[in-house]
JSON list of C-alpha atoms and ligand atoms in Angstrom, two decimals:
[
{"chain": "K", "resi": 1, "resn": "UNK", "atom": "CA", "xyz": [11.09, 26.76, 6.91]},
{"chain": "K", "resi": 2, "resn": "UNK", "atom": "CA", "xyz": [11.20, 23.27, 5.39]},
{"chain": "K", "resi": 3, "resn": "UNK", "atom": "CA", "xyz": [12.81, 20.81, 7.56]},
{"chain": "K", "resi": 4, "resn": "UNK", "atom": "CA", "xyz": [14.92, 18.12, 6.27]},
{"chain": "K", "resi": 5, "resn": "UNK", "atom": "CA", "xyz": [14.40, 14.49, 7.43]},
{"chain": "K", "resi": 6, "resn": "UNK", "atom": "CA", "xyz": [17.85, 13.43, 6.76]},
{"chain": "K", "resi": 7, "resn": "UNK", "atom": "CA", "xyz": [20.20, 12.59, 3.60]},
{"chain": "K", "resi": 8, "resn": "UNK", "atom": "CA", "xyz": [17.36, 9.69, 2.03]},
{"chain": "K", "resi": 9, "resn": "UNK", "atom": "CA", "xyz": [13.86, 10.94, 3.33]},
{"chain": "K", "resi": 10, "resn": "UNK", "atom": "CA", "xyz": [11.64, 8.42, 4.53]},
{"chain": "K", "resi": 11, "resn": "UNK", "atom": "CA", "xyz": [9.53, 5.71, 2.70]},
{"chain": "K", "resi": 12, "resn": "UNK", "atom": "CA", "xyz": [6.20, 4.73, 4.39]},
{"chain": "K", "resi": 13, "resn": "UNK", "atom": "CA", "xyz": [3.75, 2.38, 3.23]},
{"chain": "K", "resi": 14, "resn": "UNK", "atom": "CA", "xyz": [-0.21, 1.91, 3.94]},
{"chain": "K", "resi": 15, "resn": "UNK", "atom": "CA", "xyz": [-1.32, -1.50, 3.51]},
{"chain": "K", "resi": 16, "resn": "UNK", "atom": "CA", "xyz": [-4.85, -3.29, 3.89]},
{"chain": "K", "resi": 17, "resn": "UNK", "atom": "CA", "xyz": [-8.15, -4.86, 2.49]},
{"chain": "K", "resi": 18, "resn": "UNK", "atom": "CA", "xyz": [-10.57, -2.68, 0.53]},
{"chain": "K", "resi": 19, "resn": "UNK", "atom": "CA", "xyz": [-12.26, -0.33, 2.98]},
{"chain": "K", "resi": 20, "resn": "UNK", "atom": "CA", "xyz": [-9.78, -0.34, 5.90]},
{"chain": "K", "resi": 21, "resn": "UNK", "atom": "CA", "xyz": [-9.30, 3.55, 5.67]},
{"chain": "K", "resi": 22, "resn": "UNK", "atom": "CA", "xyz": [-5.54, 3.35, 4.12]},
{"chain": "K", "resi": 23, "resn": "UNK", "atom": "CA", "xyz": [-6.42, 6.21, 1.57]},
{"chain": "K", "resi": 24, "resn": "UNK", "atom": "CA", "xyz": [-8.01, 8.28, 4.32]},
{"chain": "K", "resi": 25, "resn": "UNK", "atom": "CA", "xyz": [-4.77, 7.67, 6.66]},
{"chain": "K", "resi": 26, "resn": "UNK", "atom": "CA", "xyz": [-2.42, 8.31, 4.15]},
{"chain": "K", "resi": 27, "resn": "UNK", "atom": "CA", "xyz": [-3.71, 11.51, 3.03]},
{"chain": "K", "resi": 28, "resn": "UNK", "atom": "CA", "xyz": [-4.32, 12.22, 6.80]},
{"chain": "K", "resi": 29, "resn": "UNK", "atom": "CA", "xyz": [-0.46, 11.79, 7.38]},
{"chain": "K", "resi": 30, "resn": "UNK", "atom": "CA", "xyz": [0.51, 13.51, 4.29]},
{"chain": "K", "resi": 31, "resn": "UNK", "atom": "CA", "xyz": [-1.52, 16.82, 5.38]},
{"chain": "K", "resi": 32, "resn": "UNK", "atom": "CA", "xyz": [0.04, 16.52, 8.97]},
{"chain": "K", "resi": 33, "resn": "UNK", "atom": "CA", "xyz": [3.57, 16.33, 7.42]},
{"chain": "K", "resi": 34, "resn": "UNK", "atom": "CA", "xyz": [2.68, 19.42, 5.27]},
{"chain": "K", "resi": 35, "resn": "UNK", "atom": "CA", "xyz": [1.45, 21.24, 8.66]},
{"chain": "K", "resi": 36, "resn": "UNK", "atom": "CA", "xyz": [4.78, 20.44, 9.98]},
{"chain": "K", "resi": 37, "resn": "UNK", "atom": "CA", "xyz": [6.75, 21.78, 6.94]},
{"chain": "K", "resi": 38, "resn": "UNK", "atom": "CA", "xyz": [8.28, 18.56, 6.18]},
{"chain": "K", "resi": 39, "resn": "UNK", "atom": "CA", "xyz": [8.56, 17.95, 2.47]},
{"chain": "K", "resi": 40, "resn": "UNK", "atom": "CA", "xyz": [6.27, 15.05, 1.27]},
{"chain": "K", "resi": 41, "resn": "UNK", "atom": "CA", "xyz": [4.80, 13.30, -1.61]},
{"chain": "K", "resi": 42, "resn": "UNK", "atom": "CA", "xyz": [1.56, 11.04, -1.60]},
{"chain": "K", "resi": 43, "resn": "UNK", "atom": "CA", "xyz": [1.33, 8.42, -3.83]},
{"chain": "K", "resi": 44, "resn": "UNK", "atom": "CA", "xyz": [-0.74, 5.06, -4.69]},
{"chain": "K", "resi": 45, "resn": "UNK", "atom": "CA", "xyz": [-0.66, 2.18, -6.23]},
{"chain": "K", "resi": 46, "resn": "UNK", "atom": "CA", "xyz": [-1.30, 1.07, -8.96]},
{"chain": "K", "resi": 47, "resn": "UNK", "atom": "CA", "xyz": [-1.10, 4.34, -10.93]},
{"chain": "K", "resi": 48, "resn": "UNK", "atom": "CA", "xyz": [0.33, 8.06, -10.35]},
{"chain": "K", "resi": 49, "resn": "UNK", "atom": "CA", "xyz": [2.56, 7.95, -13.35]},
{"chain": "K", "resi": 50, "resn": "UNK", "atom": "CA", "xyz": [1.44, 8.00, -16.97]},
{"chain": "K", "resi": 51, "resn": "UNK", "atom": "CA", "xyz": [2.21, 4.35, -17.61]},
{"chain": "K", "resi": 52, "resn": "UNK", "atom": "CA", "xyz": [0.63, 3.52, -14.45]},
{"chain": "K", "resi": 53, "resn": "UNK", "atom": "CA", "xyz": [-2.72, 5.16, -14.87]},
{"chain": "K", "resi": 54, "resn": "UNK", "atom": "CA", "xyz": [-3.14, 3.13, -18.26]},
{"chain": "K", "resi": 55, "resn": "UNK", "atom": "CA", "xyz": [-2.50, -0.25, -16.30]},
{"chain": "K", "resi": 56, "resn": "UNK", "atom": "CA", "xyz": [-4.94, 0.90, -13.76]},
{"chain": "K", "resi": 57, "resn": "UNK", "atom": "CA", "xyz": [-7.54, 1.29, -15.96]},
{"chain": "K", "resi": 58, "resn": "UNK", "atom": "CA", "xyz": [-6.58, -1.84, -17.93]},
{"chain": "K", "resi": 59, "resn": "UNK", "atom": "CA", "xyz": [-6.77, -3.40, -14.44]},
{"chain": "K", "resi": 60, "resn": "UNK", "atom": "CA", "xyz": [-10.04, -2.39, -13.90]},
{"chain": "K", "resi": 61, "resn": "UNK", "atom": "CA", "xyz": [-11.69, -2.88, -17.30]},
{"chain": "K", "resi": 62, "resn": "UNK", "atom": "CA", "xyz": [-10.10, -6.25, -18.87]},
{"chain": "K", "resi": 63, "resn": "UNK", "atom": "CA", "xyz": [-12.03, -9.27, -18.15]},
{"chain": "K", "resi": 64, "resn": "UNK", "atom": "CA", "xyz": [-9.43, -11.69, -19.40]},
{"chain": "K", "resi": 65, "resn": "UNK", "atom": "CA", "xyz": [-6.49, -11.26, -16.66]},
{"chain": "K", "resi": 66, "resn": "UNK", "atom": "CA", "xyz": [-5.30, -14.26, -14.70]},
{"chain": "K", "resi": 67, "resn": "UNK", "atom": "CA", "xyz": [-3.35, -13.95, -11.55]},
{"chain": "K", "resi": 68, "resn": "UNK", "atom": "CA", "xyz": [-0.16, -13.95, -13.22]},
{"chain": "K", "resi": 69, "resn": "UNK", "atom": "CA", "xyz": [-1.12, -11.14, -15.85]},
{"chain": "K", "resi": 70, "resn": "UNK", "atom": "CA", "xyz": [-2.32, -8.86, -12.83]},
{"chain": "K", "resi": 71, "resn": "UNK", "atom": "CA", "xyz": [1.17, -9.61, -11.17]},
{"chain": "K", "resi": 72, "resn": "UNK", "atom": "CA", "xyz": [3.16, -8.59, -14.53]},
{"chain": "K", "resi": 73, "resn": "UNK", "atom": "CA", "xyz": [0.80, -5.27, -15.04]},
{"chain": "K", "resi": 74, "resn": "UNK", "atom": "CA", "xyz": [1.25, -4.28, -11.51]},
{"chain": "K", "resi": 75, "resn": "UNK", "atom": "CA", "xyz": [4.75, -4.64, -11.51]},
{"chain": "K", "resi": 76, "resn": "UNK", "atom": "CA", "xyz": [5.23, -2.41, -14.60]},
{"chain": "K", "resi": 77, "resn": "UNK", "atom": "CA", "xyz": [2.85, 0.09, -13.15]},
{"chain": "K", "resi": 78, "resn": "UNK", "atom": "CA", "xyz": [5.24, -0.38, -9.71]},
{"chain": "K", "resi": 79, "resn": "UNK", "atom": "CA", "xyz": [8.57, 0.12, -11.57]},
{"chain": "K", "resi": 80, "resn": "UNK", "atom": "CA", "xyz": [7.33, 3.21, -13.58]},
{"chain": "K", "resi": 81, "resn": "UNK", "atom": "CA", "xyz": [6.30, 4.72, -10.03]},
{"chain": "K", "resi": 82, "resn": "UNK", "atom": "CA", "xyz": [9.44, 3.60, -8.06]},
{"chain": "K", "resi": 83, "resn": "UNK", "atom": "CA", "xyz": [12.08, 4.76, -10.95]},
{"chain": "K", "resi": 84, "resn": "UNK", "atom": "CA", "xyz": [10.18, 8.44, -11.89]},
{"chain": "K", "resi": 85, "resn": "UNK", "atom": "CA", "xyz": [8.72, 9.18, -8.58]},
{"chain": "K", "resi": 86, "resn": "UNK", "atom": "CA", "xyz": [9.81, 7.65, -5.68]},
{"chain": "K", "resi": 87, "resn": "UNK", "atom": "CA", "xyz": [13.48, 7.07, -5.90]},
{"chain": "K", "resi": 88, "resn": "UNK", "atom": "CA", "xyz": [13.91, 10.79, -6.94]},
{"chain": "K", "resi": 89, "resn": "UNK", "atom": "CA", "xyz": [11.79, 12.36, -4.11]},
{"chain": "K", "resi": 90, "resn": "UNK", "atom": "CA", "xyz": [13.62, 10.13, -1.39]},
{"chain": "K", "resi": 91, "resn": "UNK", "atom": "CA", "xyz": [17.27, 11.19, -3.06]},
{"chain": "K", "resi": 92, "resn": "UNK", "atom": "CA", "xyz": [15.76, 14.84, -2.79]},
{"chain": "K", "resi": 93, "resn": "UNK", "atom": "CA", "xyz": [14.90, 14.20, 1.18]},
{"chain": "K", "resi": 94, "resn": "UNK", "atom": "CA", "xyz": [11.18, 13.88, 0.72]},
{"chain": "K", "resi": 95, "resn": "UNK", "atom": "CA", "xyz": [9.12, 11.79, 2.99]},
{"chain": "K", "resi": 96, "resn": "UNK", "atom": "CA", "xyz": [7.05, 9.44, 0.62]},
{"chain": "K", "resi": 97, "resn": "UNK", "atom": "CA", "xyz": [3.79, 8.52, 1.48]},
{"chain": "K", "resi": 98, "resn": "UNK", "atom": "CA", "xyz": [2.70, 5.31, -0.39]},
{"chain": "K", "resi": 99, "resn": "UNK", "atom": "CA", "xyz": [-0.75, 3.86, -0.43]},
{"chain": "K", "resi": 100, "resn": "UNK", "atom": "CA", "xyz": [-0.37, 0.17, -1.35]},
{"chain": "K", "resi": 101, "resn": "UNK", "atom": "CA", "xyz": [3.17, -1.12, -2.52]},
{"chain": "K", "resi": 102, "resn": "UNK", "atom": "CA", "xyz": [4.81, -4.75, -3.06]},
{"chain": "K", "resi": 103, "resn": "UNK", "atom": "CA", "xyz": [2.95, -6.39, 0.16]},
{"chain": "K", "resi": 104, "resn": "UNK", "atom": "CA", "xyz": [-0.67, -5.75, -1.82]},
{"chain": "K", "resi": 105, "resn": "UNK", "atom": "CA", "xyz": [0.77, -8.29, -4.45]},
{"chain": "K", "resi": 106, "resn": "UNK", "atom": "CA", "xyz": [2.00, -10.75, -1.91]},
{"chain": "K", "resi": 107, "resn": "UNK", "atom": "CA", "xyz": [-1.52, -10.34, -0.14]},
{"chain": "K", "resi": 108, "resn": "UNK", "atom": "CA", "xyz": [-3.82, -10.24, -3.05]},
{"chain": "K", "resi": 109, "resn": "UNK", "atom": "CA", "xyz": [-1.92, -12.21, -6.12]},
{"chain": "K", "resi": 110, "resn": "UNK", "atom": "CA", "xyz": [-0.05, -14.41, -3.44]},
{"chain": "K", "resi": 111, "resn": "UNK", "atom": "CA", "xyz": [-2.36, -15.35, -0.71]},
{"chain": "K", "resi": 112, "resn": "UNK", "atom": "CA", "xyz": [-5.75, -14.43, -2.40]},
{"chain": "K", "resi": 113, "resn": "UNK", "atom": "CA", "xyz": [-4.94, -15.97, -6.35]},
{"chain": "K", "resi": 114, "resn": "UNK", "atom": "CA", "xyz": [-2.56, -18.37, -4.87]},
{"chain": "K", "resi": 115, "resn": "UNK", "atom": "CA", "xyz": [0.41, -17.45, -6.94]},
{"chain": "K", "resi": 116, "resn": "UNK", "atom": "CA", "xyz": [3.75, -19.21, -5.60]},
{"chain": "K", "resi": 117, "resn": "UNK", "atom": "CA", "xyz": [5.00, -16.37, -3.00]},
{"chain": "K", "resi": 118, "resn": "UNK", "atom": "CA", "xyz": [8.64, -17.00, -3.85]},
{"chain": "K", "resi": 119, "resn": "UNK", "atom": "CA", "xyz": [7.73, -16.28, -7.56]},
{"chain": "K", "resi": 120, "resn": "UNK", "atom": "CA", "xyz": [6.26, -12.84, -6.18]},
{"chain": "K", "resi": 121, "resn": "UNK", "atom": "CA", "xyz": [8.90, -11.93, -4.15]},
{"chain": "K", "resi": 122, "resn": "UNK", "atom": "CA", "xyz": [11.41, -12.27, -6.99]},
{"chain": "K", "resi": 123, "resn": "UNK", "atom": "CA", "xyz": [9.32, -10.05, -9.29]},
{"chain": "K", "resi": 124, "resn": "UNK", "atom": "CA", "xyz": [8.75, -7.71, -6.34]},
{"chain": "K", "resi": 125, "resn": "UNK", "atom": "CA", "xyz": [12.52, -7.27, -6.23]},
{"chain": "K", "resi": 126, "resn": "UNK", "atom": "CA", "xyz": [13.19, -6.85, -9.86]},
{"chain": "K", "resi": 127, "resn": "UNK", "atom": "CA", "xyz": [10.15, -4.25, -10.23]},
{"chain": "K", "resi": 128, "resn": "UNK", "atom": "CA", "xyz": [11.58, -2.15, -7.03]},
{"chain": "K", "resi": 129, "resn": "UNK", "atom": "CA", "xyz": [15.59, -2.79, -7.53]},
{"chain": "K", "resi": 130, "resn": "UNK", "atom": "CA", "xyz": [14.74, -3.81, -3.83]},
{"chain": "K", "resi": 131, "resn": "UNK", "atom": "CA", "xyz": [13.61, -0.97, -2.67]},
{"chain": "K", "resi": 132, "resn": "UNK", "atom": "CA", "xyz": [12.03, -1.42, 0.83]},
{"chain": "K", "resi": 133, "resn": "UNK", "atom": "CA", "xyz": [10.19, 1.06, 3.07]},
{"chain": "K", "resi": 134, "resn": "UNK", "atom": "CA", "xyz": [10.96, 2.45, 6.47]},
{"chain": "K", "resi": 135, "resn": "UNK", "atom": "CA", "xyz": [7.84, 1.95, 7.93]},
{"chain": "K", "resi": 136, "resn": "UNK", "atom": "CA", "xyz": [4.84, 0.24, 7.07]},
{"chain": "K", "resi": 137, "resn": "UNK", "atom": "CA", "xyz": [1.20, 0.36, 8.67]},
{"chain": "K", "resi": 138, "resn": "UNK", "atom": "CA", "xyz": [-1.56, -2.63, 8.07]},
{"chain": "K", "resi": 139, "resn": "UNK", "atom": "CA", "xyz": [-4.66, -1.14, 8.83]},
{"chain": "K", "resi": 140, "resn": "UNK", "atom": "CA", "xyz": [-6.32, -4.42, 9.84]},
{"chain": "K", "resi": 141, "resn": "UNK", "atom": "CA", "xyz": [-10.05, -5.34, 9.68]},
{"chain": "K", "resi": 142, "resn": "UNK", "atom": "CA", "xyz": [-12.26, -8.02, 8.97]},
{"chain": "K", "resi": 143, "resn": "UNK", "atom": "CA", "xyz": [-13.53, -7.60, 5.13]},
{"chain": "K", "resi": 144, "resn": "UNK", "atom": "CA", "xyz": [-16.75, -8.21, 6.35]},
{"chain": "K", "resi": 145, "resn": "UNK", "atom": "CA", "xyz": [-16.79, -4.97, 8.48]},
{"chain": "K", "resi": 146, "resn": "UNK", "atom": "CA", "xyz": [-14.65, -3.15, 5.95]},
{"chain": "K", "resi": 147, "resn": "UNK", "atom": "CA", "xyz": [-17.25, -4.00, 3.18]},
{"chain": "K", "resi": 148, "resn": "UNK", "atom": "CA", "xyz": [-20.16, -2.49, 4.81]},
{"chain": "K", "resi": 149, "resn": "UNK", "atom": "CA", "xyz": [-18.60, 0.73, 5.27]},
{"chain": "K", "resi": 150, "resn": "UNK", "atom": "CA", "xyz": [-17.34, 0.73, 1.77]},
{"chain": "K", "resi": 151, "resn": "UNK", "atom": "CA", "xyz": [-18.71, 3.42, -0.16]},
{"chain": "K", "resi": 152, "resn": "UNK", "atom": "CA", "xyz": [-20.78, 2.15, -3.26]},
{"chain": "K", "resi": 153, "resn": "UNK", "atom": "CA", "xyz": [-20.00, 2.52, -6.55]},
{"chain": "K", "resi": 154, "resn": "UNK", "atom": "CA", "xyz": [-18.42, 0.91, -9.71]},
{"chain": "K", "resi": 155, "resn": "UNK", "atom": "CA", "xyz": [-16.63, -2.31, -8.06]},
{"chain": "K", "resi": 156, "resn": "UNK", "atom": "CA", "xyz": [-13.32, -2.95, -9.35]},
{"chain": "K", "resi": 157, "resn": "UNK", "atom": "CA", "xyz": [-12.22, -7.14, -10.25]},
{"chain": "K", "resi": 158, "resn": "UNK", "atom": "CA", "xyz": [-10.98, -7.37, -6.85]},
{"chain": "K", "resi": 159, "resn": "UNK", "atom": "CA", "xyz": [-14.06, -5.83, -4.92]},
{"chain": "K", "resi": 160, "resn": "UNK", "atom": "CA", "xyz": [-16.05, -8.42, -7.36]},
{"chain": "K", "resi": 161, "resn": "UNK", "atom": "CA", "xyz": [-14.50, -11.03, -5.47]},
{"chain": "K", "resi": 162, "resn": "UNK", "atom": "CA", "xyz": [-16.33, -13.19, -2.55]},
{"chain": "K", "resi": 163, "resn": "UNK", "atom": "CA", "xyz": [-15.81, -12.84, 0.84]},
{"chain": "K", "resi": 164, "resn": "UNK", "atom": "CA", "xyz": [-13.35, -15.83, 1.15]},
{"chain": "K", "resi": 165, "resn": "UNK", "atom": "CA", "xyz": [-11.12, -14.07, -1.45]},
{"chain": "K", "resi": 166, "resn": "UNK", "atom": "CA", "xyz": [-10.79, -11.10, 1.00]},
{"chain": "K", "resi": 167, "resn": "UNK", "atom": "CA", "xyz": [-10.39, -13.05, 4.12]},
{"chain": "K", "resi": 168, "resn": "UNK", "atom": "CA", "xyz": [-7.24, -14.85, 2.52]},
{"chain": "K", "resi": 169, "resn": "UNK", "atom": "CA", "xyz": [-6.07, -11.53, 1.66]},
{"chain": "K", "resi": 170, "resn": "UNK", "atom": "CA", "xyz": [-6.52, -10.46, 5.36]},
{"chain": "K", "resi": 171, "resn": "UNK", "atom": "CA", "xyz": [-4.77, -13.52, 6.78]},
{"chain": "K", "resi": 172, "resn": "UNK", "atom": "CA", "xyz": [-1.94, -12.96, 4.33]},
{"chain": "K", "resi": 173, "resn": "UNK", "atom": "CA", "xyz": [-1.31, -9.38, 5.48]},
{"chain": "K", "resi": 174, "resn": "UNK", "atom": "CA", "xyz": [-1.42, -10.76, 8.96]},
{"chain": "K", "resi": 175, "resn": "UNK", "atom": "CA", "xyz": [1.32, -13.28, 8.19]},
{"chain": "K", "resi": 176, "resn": "UNK", "atom": "CA", "xyz": [3.29, -10.89, 6.40]},
{"chain": "K", "resi": 177, "resn": "UNK", "atom": "CA", "xyz": [3.47, -8.36, 9.12]},
{"chain": "K", "resi": 178, "resn": "UNK", "atom": "CA", "xyz": [4.46, -11.14, 11.51]},
{"chain": "K", "resi": 179, "resn": "UNK", "atom": "CA", "xyz": [7.45, -12.08, 9.76]},
{"chain": "K", "resi": 180, "resn": "UNK", "atom": "CA", "xyz": [8.89, -8.36, 10.21]},
{"chain": "K", "resi": 181, "resn": "UNK", "atom": "CA", "xyz": [8.00, -6.87, 13.24]},
{"chain": "K", "resi": 182, "resn": "UNK", "atom": "CA", "xyz": [10.35, -4.10, 13.05]},
{"chain": "K", "resi": 183, "resn": "UNK", "atom": "CA", "xyz": [8.98, -2.77, 9.89]},
{"chain": "K", "resi": 184, "resn": "UNK", "atom": "CA", "xyz": [5.21, -3.15, 10.58]},
{"chain": "K", "resi": 185, "resn": "UNK", "atom": "CA", "xyz": [2.90, -1.52, 12.66]},
{"chain": "K", "resi": 186, "resn": "UNK", "atom": "CA", "xyz": [-0.59, -3.25, 12.75]},
{"chain": "K", "resi": 187, "resn": "UNK", "atom": "CA", "xyz": [-3.27, -0.93, 13.66]},
{"chain": "K", "resi": 188, "resn": "UNK", "atom": "CA", "xyz": [-6.98, -2.30, 14.15]},
{"chain": "K", "resi": 189, "resn": "UNK", "atom": "CA", "xyz": [-8.70, -0.33, 11.63]},
{"chain": "K", "resi": 190, "resn": "UNK", "atom": "CA", "xyz": [-12.22, -0.90, 13.21]},
{"chain": "K", "resi": 191, "resn": "UNK", "atom": "CA", "xyz": [-11.83, 2.70, 15.57]},
{"chain": "K", "resi": 192, "resn": "UNK", "atom": "CA", "xyz": [-11.95, 5.90, 14.70]},
{"chain": "K", "resi": 193, "resn": "UNK", "atom": "CA", "xyz": [-10.06, 7.77, 12.09]},
{"chain": "K", "resi": 194, "resn": "UNK", "atom": "CA", "xyz": [-8.95, 10.52, 14.88]},
{"chain": "K", "resi": 195, "resn": "UNK", "atom": "CA", "xyz": [-7.34, 7.51, 17.10]},
{"chain": "K", "resi": 196, "resn": "UNK", "atom": "CA", "xyz": [-5.84, 5.86, 13.91]},
{"chain": "K", "resi": 197, "resn": "UNK", "atom": "CA", "xyz": [-4.29, 9.02, 12.71]},
{"chain": "K", "resi": 198, "resn": "UNK", "atom": "CA", "xyz": [-2.60, 9.58, 16.16]},
{"chain": "K", "resi": 199, "resn": "UNK", "atom": "CA", "xyz": [-1.07, 6.26, 16.12]},
{"chain": "K", "resi": 200, "resn": "UNK", "atom": "CA", "xyz": [0.35, 6.64, 12.75]},
{"chain": "K", "resi": 201, "resn": "UNK", "atom": "CA", "xyz": [1.66, 10.26, 13.42]},
{"chain": "K", "resi": 202, "resn": "UNK", "atom": "CA", "xyz": [3.33, 8.93, 16.81]},
{"chain": "K", "resi": 203, "resn": "UNK", "atom": "CA", "xyz": [5.14, 6.21, 15.05]},
{"chain": "K", "resi": 204, "resn": "UNK", "atom": "CA", "xyz": [6.17, 8.45, 11.93]},
{"chain": "K", "resi": 205, "resn": "UNK", "atom": "CA", "xyz": [7.16, 11.45, 14.58]},
{"chain": "K", "resi": 206, "resn": "UNK", "atom": "CA", "xyz": [9.86, 8.83, 16.18]},
{"chain": "K", "resi": 207, "resn": "UNK", "atom": "CA", "xyz": [11.28, 7.93, 12.81]},
{"chain": "K", "resi": 208, "resn": "UNK", "atom": "CA", "xyz": [11.67, 11.95, 11.97]},
{"chain": "K", "resi": 209, "resn": "UNK", "atom": "CA", "xyz": [13.84, 12.98, 14.93]},
{"chain": "S", "resi": 1, "resn": "TMP", "atom": "P1", "xyz": [-7.24, 0.65, -4.20]},
{"chain": "S", "resi": 1, "resn": "TMP", "atom": "O1", "xyz": [-8.46, 0.38, -4.22]},
{"chain": "S", "resi": 1, "resn": "TMP", "atom": "O2", "xyz": [-6.36, 0.68, -2.75]},
{"chain": "S", "resi": 1, "resn": "TMP", "atom": "O3", "xyz": [-6.98, 1.81, -5.10]},
{"chain": "S", "resi": 1, "resn": "TMP", "atom": "O4", "xyz": [-6.48, -0.76, -5.42]},
{"chain": "S", "resi": 1, "resn": "TMP", "atom": "C1", "xyz": [-7.12, -0.96, -6.45]},
{"chain": "S", "resi": 1, "resn": "TMP", "atom": "C2", "xyz": [-7.11, -2.85, -6.30]},
{"chain": "S", "resi": 1, "resn": "TMP", "atom": "O5", "xyz": [-5.78, -3.27, -6.62]},
{"chain": "S", "resi": 1, "resn": "TMP", "atom": "C3", "xyz": [-7.26, -3.11, -4.97]},
{"chain": "S", "resi": 1, "resn": "TMP", "atom": "O6", "xyz": [-8.84, -3.83, -5.15]},
{"chain": "S", "resi": 1, "resn": "TMP", "atom": "C4", "xyz": [-6.20, -4.06, -4.66]},
{"chain": "S", "resi": 1, "resn": "TMP", "atom": "C5", "xyz": [-5.62, -4.58, -6.22]},
{"chain": "S", "resi": 1, "resn": "TMP", "atom": "N1", "xyz": [-3.97, -4.29, -6.29]},
{"chain": "S", "resi": 1, "resn": "TMP", "atom": "C6", "xyz": [-3.55, -5.75, -6.14]},
{"chain": "S", "resi": 1, "resn": "TMP", "atom": "O7", "xyz": [-4.30, -6.84, -6.13]},
{"chain": "S", "resi": 1, "resn": "TMP", "atom": "N2", "xyz": [-2.42, -6.02, -6.12]},
{"chain": "S", "resi": 1, "resn": "TMP", "atom": "C7", "xyz": [-1.21, -4.91, -6.02]},
{"chain": "S", "resi": 1, "resn": "TMP", "atom": "O8", "xyz": [-0.22, -5.18, -5.87]},
{"chain": "S", "resi": 1, "resn": "TMP", "atom": "C8", "xyz": [-2.03, -3.53, -5.95]},
{"chain": "S", "resi": 1, "resn": "TMP", "atom": "C9", "xyz": [-1.13, -2.47, -5.57]},
{"chain": "S", "resi": 1, "resn": "TMP", "atom": "C10", "xyz": [-3.19, -3.54, -5.54]}
]
């Protein structure tokens, strides 16, 4: 039997620099929720809608985008995801587990590219109708360490940035998380996947009660 989690579902986001393990941990959490018989949906940004997947492709392959163009494309992808997938799933009492959300834009386009944070806050609010998560996990790791464990393959536009860019992104995430300690759980990502997933599940389980 499927357990209900309340009358509005639960919205959980994972954030962190490349190679921090967000994707692994968000999938592990989704599998755990499945095992518990809880309705859940795993999504990632940018992408996971028809529009979002096209935008993901543009973001990965275009060479003439600046920080503002990234902001607008990412926001269009985000709006499609919020409207078409996240809001309906939450209304249907699901747990939504999302790999990257508005905080990625603050960290990468704001702290990384240097776009005014107030501009980003405003665009994020418009793109999401001010929908905020219930739980946010920051998998925190020094980019020098995380890049070593990242699998080699085709590098996207952000992975091609130098280490200083990624350090600014990481510092940005830490500042963002300090501003709302009720929302954020910061986890040292330089430990085993099992021990991270135990910490994640401990927090999520408390919210489900
Ligand atoms: P991924 O590697 O986690 O799939 O994310 C794709 C890239 O998109 C990643 O390098 C970070 C970047 N990104 C931003 O710069 N801003 C955003 O708001 C989002 C959602 C992703």
